PDB file of C-alpha atoms in Angstrom:
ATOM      1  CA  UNK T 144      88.557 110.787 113.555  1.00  0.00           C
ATOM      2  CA  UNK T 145      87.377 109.582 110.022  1.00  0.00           C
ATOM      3  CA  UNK T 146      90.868 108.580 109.395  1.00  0.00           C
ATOM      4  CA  UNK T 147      91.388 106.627 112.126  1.00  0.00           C
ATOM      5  CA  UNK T 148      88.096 104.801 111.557  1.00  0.00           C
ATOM      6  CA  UNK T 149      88.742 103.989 108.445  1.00  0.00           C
ATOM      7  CA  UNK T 150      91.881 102.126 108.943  1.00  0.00           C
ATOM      8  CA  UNK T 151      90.623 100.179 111.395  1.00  0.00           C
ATOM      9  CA  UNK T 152      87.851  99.121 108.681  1.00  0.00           C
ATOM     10  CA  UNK T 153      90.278  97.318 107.180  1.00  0.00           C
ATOM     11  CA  UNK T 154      92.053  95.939 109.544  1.00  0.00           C
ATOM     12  CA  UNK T 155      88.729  94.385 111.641  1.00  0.00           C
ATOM     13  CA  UNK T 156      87.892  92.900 108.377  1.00  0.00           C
ATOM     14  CA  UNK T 157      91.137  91.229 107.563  1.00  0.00           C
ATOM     15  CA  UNK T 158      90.899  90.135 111.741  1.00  0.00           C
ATOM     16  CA  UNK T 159      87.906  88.555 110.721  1.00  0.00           C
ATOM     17  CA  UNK T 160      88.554  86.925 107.472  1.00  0.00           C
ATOM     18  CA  UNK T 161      91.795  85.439 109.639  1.00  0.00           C
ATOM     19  CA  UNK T 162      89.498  84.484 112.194  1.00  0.00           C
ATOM     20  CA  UNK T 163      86.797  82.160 109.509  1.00  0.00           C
ATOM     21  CA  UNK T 164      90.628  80.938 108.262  1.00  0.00           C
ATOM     22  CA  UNK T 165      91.597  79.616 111.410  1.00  0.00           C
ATOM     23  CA  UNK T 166      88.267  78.468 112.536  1.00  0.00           C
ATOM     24  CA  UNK T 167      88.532  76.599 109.261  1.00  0.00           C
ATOM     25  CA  UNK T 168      91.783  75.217 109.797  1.00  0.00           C
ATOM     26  CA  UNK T 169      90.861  73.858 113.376  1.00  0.00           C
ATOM     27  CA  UNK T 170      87.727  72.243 111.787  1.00  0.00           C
ATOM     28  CA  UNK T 171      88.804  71.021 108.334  1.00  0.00           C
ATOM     29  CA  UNK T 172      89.702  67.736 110.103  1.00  0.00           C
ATOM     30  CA  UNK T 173      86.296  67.914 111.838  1.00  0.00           C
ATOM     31  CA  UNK T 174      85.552  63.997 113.119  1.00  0.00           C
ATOM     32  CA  UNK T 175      88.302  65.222 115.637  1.00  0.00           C
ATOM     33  CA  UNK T 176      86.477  67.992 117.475  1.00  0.00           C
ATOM     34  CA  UNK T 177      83.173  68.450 119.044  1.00  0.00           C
ATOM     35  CA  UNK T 178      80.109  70.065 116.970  1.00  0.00           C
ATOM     36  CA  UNK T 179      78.761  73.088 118.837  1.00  0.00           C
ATOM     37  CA  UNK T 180      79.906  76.365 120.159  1.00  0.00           C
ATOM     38  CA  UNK T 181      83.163  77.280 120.086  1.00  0.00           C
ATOM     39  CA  UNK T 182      85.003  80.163 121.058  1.00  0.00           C
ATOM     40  CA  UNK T 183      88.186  81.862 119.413  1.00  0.00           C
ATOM     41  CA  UNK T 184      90.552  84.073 120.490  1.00  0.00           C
ATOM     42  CA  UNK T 185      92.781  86.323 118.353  1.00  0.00           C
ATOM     43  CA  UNK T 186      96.056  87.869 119.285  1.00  0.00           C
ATOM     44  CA  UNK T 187      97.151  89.693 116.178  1.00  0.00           C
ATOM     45  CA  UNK T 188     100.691  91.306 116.251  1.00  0.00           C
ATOM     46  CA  UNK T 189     100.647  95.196 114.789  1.00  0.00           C
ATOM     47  CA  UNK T 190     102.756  97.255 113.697  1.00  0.00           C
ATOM     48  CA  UNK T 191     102.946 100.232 115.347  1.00  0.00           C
ATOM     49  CA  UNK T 192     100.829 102.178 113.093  1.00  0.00           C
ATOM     50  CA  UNK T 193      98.062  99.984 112.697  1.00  0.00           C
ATOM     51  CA  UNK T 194      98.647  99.977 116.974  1.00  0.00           C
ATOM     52  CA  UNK T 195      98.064 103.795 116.580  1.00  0.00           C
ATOM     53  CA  UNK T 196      94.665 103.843 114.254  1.00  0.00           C
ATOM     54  CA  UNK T 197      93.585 100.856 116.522  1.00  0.00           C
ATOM     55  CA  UNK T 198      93.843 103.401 119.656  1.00  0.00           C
ATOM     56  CA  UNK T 199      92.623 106.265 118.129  1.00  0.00           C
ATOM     57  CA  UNK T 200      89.542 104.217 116.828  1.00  0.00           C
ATOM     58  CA  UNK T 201      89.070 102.629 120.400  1.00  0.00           C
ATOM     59  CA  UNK T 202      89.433 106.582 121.725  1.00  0.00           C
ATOM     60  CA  UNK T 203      86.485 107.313 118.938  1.00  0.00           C
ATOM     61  CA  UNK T 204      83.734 104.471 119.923  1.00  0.00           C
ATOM     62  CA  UNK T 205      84.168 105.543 123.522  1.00  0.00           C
ATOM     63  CA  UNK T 206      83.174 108.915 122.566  1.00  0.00           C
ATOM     64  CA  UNK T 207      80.228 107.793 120.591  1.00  0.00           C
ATOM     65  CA  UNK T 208      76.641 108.597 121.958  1.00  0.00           C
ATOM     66  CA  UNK T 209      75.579 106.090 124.565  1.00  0.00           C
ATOM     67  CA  UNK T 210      73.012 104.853 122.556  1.00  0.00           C
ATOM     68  CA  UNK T 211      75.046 103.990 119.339  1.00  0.00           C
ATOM     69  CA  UNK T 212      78.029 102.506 120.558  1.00  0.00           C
ATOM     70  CA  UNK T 213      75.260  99.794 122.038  1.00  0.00           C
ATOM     71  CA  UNK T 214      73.962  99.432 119.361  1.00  0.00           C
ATOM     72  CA  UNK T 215      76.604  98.842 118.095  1.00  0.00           C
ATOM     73  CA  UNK T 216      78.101  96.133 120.532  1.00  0.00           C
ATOM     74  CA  UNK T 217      74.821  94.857 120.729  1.00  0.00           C
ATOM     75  CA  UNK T 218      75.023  93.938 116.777  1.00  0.00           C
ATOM     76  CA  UNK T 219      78.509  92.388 117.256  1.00  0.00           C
ATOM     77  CA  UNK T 220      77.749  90.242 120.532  1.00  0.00           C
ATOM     78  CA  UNK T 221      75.086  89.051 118.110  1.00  0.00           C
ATOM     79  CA  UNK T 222      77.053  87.876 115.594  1.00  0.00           C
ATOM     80  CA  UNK T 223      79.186  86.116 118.140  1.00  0.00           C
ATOM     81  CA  UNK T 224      82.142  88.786 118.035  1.00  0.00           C
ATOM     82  CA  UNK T 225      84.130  90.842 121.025  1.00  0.00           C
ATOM     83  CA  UNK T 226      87.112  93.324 119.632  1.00  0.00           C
ATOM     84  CA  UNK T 227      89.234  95.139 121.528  1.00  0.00           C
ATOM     85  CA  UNK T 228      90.119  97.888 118.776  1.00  0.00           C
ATOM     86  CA  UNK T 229      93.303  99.213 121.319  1.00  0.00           C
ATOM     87  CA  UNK T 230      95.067  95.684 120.547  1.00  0.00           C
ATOM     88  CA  UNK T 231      93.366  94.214 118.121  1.00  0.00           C
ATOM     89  CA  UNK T 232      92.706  91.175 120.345  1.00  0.00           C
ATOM     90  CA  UNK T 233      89.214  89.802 118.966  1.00  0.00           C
ATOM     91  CA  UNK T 234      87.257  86.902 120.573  1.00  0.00           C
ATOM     92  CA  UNK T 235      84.856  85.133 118.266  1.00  0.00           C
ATOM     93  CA  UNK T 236      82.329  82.642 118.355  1.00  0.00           C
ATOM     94  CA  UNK T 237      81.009  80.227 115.850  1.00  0.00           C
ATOM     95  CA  UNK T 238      78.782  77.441 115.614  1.00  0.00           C
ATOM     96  CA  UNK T 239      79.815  73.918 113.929  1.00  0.00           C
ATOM     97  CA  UNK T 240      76.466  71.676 113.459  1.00  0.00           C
ATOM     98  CA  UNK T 241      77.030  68.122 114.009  1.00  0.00           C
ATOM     99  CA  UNK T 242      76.029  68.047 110.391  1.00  0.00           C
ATOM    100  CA  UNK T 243      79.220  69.851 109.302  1.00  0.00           C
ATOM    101  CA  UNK T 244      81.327  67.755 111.738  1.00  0.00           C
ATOM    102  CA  UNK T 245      79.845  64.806 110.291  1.00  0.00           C
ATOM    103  CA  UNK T 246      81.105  65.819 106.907  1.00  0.00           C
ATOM    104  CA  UNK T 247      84.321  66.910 107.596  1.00  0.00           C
ATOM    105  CA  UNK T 248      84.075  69.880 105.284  1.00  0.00           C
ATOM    106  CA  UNK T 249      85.569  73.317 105.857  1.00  0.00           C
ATOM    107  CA  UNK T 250      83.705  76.015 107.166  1.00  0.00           C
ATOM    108  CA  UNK T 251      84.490  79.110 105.805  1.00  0.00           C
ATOM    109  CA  UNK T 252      83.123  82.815 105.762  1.00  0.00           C
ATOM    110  CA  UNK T 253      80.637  84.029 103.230  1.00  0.00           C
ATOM    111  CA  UNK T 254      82.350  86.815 102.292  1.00  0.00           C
ATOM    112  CA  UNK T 255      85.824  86.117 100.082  1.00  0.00           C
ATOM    113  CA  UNK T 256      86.642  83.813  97.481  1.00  0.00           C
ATOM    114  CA  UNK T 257      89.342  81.810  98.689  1.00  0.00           C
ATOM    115  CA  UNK T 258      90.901  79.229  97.757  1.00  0.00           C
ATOM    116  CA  UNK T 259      92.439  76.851 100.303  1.00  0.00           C
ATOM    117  CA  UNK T 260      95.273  73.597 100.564  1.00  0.00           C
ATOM    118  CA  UNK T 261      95.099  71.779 103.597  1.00  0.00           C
ATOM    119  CA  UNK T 262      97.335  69.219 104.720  1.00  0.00           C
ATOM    120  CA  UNK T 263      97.006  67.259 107.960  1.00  0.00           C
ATOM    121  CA  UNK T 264     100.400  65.633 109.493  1.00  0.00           C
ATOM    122  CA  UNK T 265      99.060  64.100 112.988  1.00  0.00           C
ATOM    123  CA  UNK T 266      97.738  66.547 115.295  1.00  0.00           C
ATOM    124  CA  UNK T 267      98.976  69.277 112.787  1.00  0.00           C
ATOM    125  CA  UNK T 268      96.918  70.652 110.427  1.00  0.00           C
ATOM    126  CA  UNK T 269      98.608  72.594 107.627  1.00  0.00           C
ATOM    127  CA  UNK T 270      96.784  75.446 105.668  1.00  0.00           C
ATOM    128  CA  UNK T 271      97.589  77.675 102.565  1.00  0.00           C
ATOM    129  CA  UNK T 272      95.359  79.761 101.303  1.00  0.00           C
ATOM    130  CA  UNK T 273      94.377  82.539  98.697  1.00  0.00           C
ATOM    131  CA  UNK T 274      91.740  85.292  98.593  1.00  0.00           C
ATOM    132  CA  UNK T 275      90.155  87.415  96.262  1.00  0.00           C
ATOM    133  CA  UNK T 276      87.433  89.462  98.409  1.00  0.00           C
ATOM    134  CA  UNK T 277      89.940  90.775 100.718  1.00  0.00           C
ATOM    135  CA  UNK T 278      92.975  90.286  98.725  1.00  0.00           C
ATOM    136  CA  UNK T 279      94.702  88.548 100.949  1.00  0.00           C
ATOM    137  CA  UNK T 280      96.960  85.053 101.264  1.00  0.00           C
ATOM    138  CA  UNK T 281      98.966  83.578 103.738  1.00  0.00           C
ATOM    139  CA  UNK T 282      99.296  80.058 105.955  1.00  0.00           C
ATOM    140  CA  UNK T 283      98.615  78.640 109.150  1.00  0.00           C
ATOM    141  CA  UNK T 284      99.449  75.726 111.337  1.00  0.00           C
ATOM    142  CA  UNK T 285      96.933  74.497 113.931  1.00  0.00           C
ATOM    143  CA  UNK T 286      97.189  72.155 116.629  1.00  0.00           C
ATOM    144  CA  UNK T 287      94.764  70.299 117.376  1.00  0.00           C
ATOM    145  CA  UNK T 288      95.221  69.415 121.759  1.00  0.00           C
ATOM    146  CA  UNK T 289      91.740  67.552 122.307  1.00  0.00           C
ATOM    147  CA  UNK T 290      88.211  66.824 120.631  1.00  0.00           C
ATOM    148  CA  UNK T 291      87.856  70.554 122.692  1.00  0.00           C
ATOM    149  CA  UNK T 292      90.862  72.492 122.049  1.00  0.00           C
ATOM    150  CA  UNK T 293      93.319  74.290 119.535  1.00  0.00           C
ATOM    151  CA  UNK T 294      95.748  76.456 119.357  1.00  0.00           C
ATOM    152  CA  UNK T 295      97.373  77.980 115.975  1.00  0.00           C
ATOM    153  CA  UNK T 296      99.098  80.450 113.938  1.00  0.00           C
ATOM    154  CA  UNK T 297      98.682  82.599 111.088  1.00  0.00           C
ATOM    155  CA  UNK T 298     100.553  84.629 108.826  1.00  0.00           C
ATOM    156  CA  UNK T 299      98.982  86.725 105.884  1.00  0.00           C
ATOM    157  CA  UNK T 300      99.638  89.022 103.778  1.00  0.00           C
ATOM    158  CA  UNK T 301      96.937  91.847 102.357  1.00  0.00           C
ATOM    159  CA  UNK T 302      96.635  93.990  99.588  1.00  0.00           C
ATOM    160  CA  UNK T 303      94.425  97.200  99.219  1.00  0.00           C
ATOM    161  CA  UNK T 304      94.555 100.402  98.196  1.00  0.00           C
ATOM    162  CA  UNK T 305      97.966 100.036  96.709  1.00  0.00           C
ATOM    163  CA  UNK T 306      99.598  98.734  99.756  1.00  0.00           C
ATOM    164  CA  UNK T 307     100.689  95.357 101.247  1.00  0.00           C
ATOM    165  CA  UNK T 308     100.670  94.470 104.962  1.00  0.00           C
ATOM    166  CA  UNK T 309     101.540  91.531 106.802  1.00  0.00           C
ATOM    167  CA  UNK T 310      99.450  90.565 109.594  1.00  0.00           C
ATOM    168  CA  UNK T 311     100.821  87.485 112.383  1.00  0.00           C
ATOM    169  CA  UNK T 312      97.803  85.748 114.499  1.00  0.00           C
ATOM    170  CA  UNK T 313      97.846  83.373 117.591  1.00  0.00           C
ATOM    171  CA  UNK T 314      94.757  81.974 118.486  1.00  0.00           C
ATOM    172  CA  UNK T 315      93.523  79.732 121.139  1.00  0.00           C
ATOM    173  CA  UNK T 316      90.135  77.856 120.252  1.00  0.00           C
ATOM    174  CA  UNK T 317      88.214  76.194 122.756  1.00  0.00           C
ATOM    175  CA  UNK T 318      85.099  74.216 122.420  1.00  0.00           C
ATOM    176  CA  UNK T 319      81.730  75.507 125.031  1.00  0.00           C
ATOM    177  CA  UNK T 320      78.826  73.716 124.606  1.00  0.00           C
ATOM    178  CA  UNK T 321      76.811  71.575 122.153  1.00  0.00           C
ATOM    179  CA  UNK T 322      74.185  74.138 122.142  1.00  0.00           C
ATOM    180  CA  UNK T 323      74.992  77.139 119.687  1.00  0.00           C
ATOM    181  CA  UNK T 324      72.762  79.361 121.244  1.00  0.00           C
ATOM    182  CA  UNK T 325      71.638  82.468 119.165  1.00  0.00           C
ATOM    183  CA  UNK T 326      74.992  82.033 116.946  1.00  0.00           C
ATOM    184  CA  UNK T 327      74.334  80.856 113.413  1.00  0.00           C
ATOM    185  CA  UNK T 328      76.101  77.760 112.143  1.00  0.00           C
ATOM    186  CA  UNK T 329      78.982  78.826 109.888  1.00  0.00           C
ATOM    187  CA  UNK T 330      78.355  78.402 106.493  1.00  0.00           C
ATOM    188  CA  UNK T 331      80.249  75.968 104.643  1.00  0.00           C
ATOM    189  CA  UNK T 332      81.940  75.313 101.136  1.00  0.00           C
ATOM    190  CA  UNK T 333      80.492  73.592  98.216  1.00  0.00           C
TER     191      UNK T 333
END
């Protein structure tokens, strides 16, 4: 059970991390989308082992006491996040102020230090990046369909424990409202 758990811990992180990184992408070019709520999904392709931990973990929350595993889902629907741990699939999301549209800056996670090249070609934006806290690097192309849609792909490669994995994402992103709700803005860089 433990074991299972505890891959999964670093996979959902990673998820995430890829998840601020394409957010990012979408929005580094921000005077070309809306500011408000927008929503994310993530289609990550795993191998079949990570499949595996994924299913076991899934098995493991289900099995959880009532009570925790709300509290649980109650923290992430919070924070703006859905994961499916069977797949991996993870819907997220985030808030961009009109502020950080205004300043066409990229938001990006909290956590990490990465460092990040974007290039834009048309409707394309084009991202490499690099991080410290997870190690992990990789690039992405986004599309960029409307002031209230996106679609892109990831590819990124981890390091921990001794071990590298590659990790492939689609996502779709899709603007909501103007009105963030109870989702925090997304912090942004310096």
């Amino acid at each position: 059970m433990k074991n299972a758990l505890m891959k999964t811990r670093t996979v959902v992180p990673q998820l995430l991390c890829a998840a601020f990184l394409l957010a990012g992408s979408a929005l580094a070019q921000a005077q070309n989308i809306k500011p408000g709520l927008w929503e994310i999904k993530m289609n990550p392709q795993l191998s079949p082992e990570r499949q595996a931990a994924m299913a076991q973990a899934q098995q493991q929350l289900a099995q959880m006491p009532a009570e925790q595993r709300k509290m649980m889902e109650e923290m992430m629907a919070k924070a703006g996040v859905n994961a499916n741990l069977a797949t991996g699939a993870m819907t997220l999301k985030v808030c961009i102020t009109a502020e950080q549209a205004a300043l066409n800056q990229l938001p990006v996670s909290s956590q990490g230090n990465c460092k990040h090249q974007l290039e834009r070609k048309g409707a394309q934006i084009l991202n490499r990046f690099s991080c410290s806290e997870p190690e992990l690097s990789g690039e992405g192309t986004t599309t960029l369909s409307s002031p209230e849609a996106y679609s892109s792909n990831m590819s990124t490669v981890s390091r921990a424990g001794g071990k590298t994995e590659t990790l492939s994402v689609q996502s779709q992103g899709r603007w909501l409202s103007g009105d963030c709700g109870g989702i925090a803005p997304m912090k942004t860089s310096k």
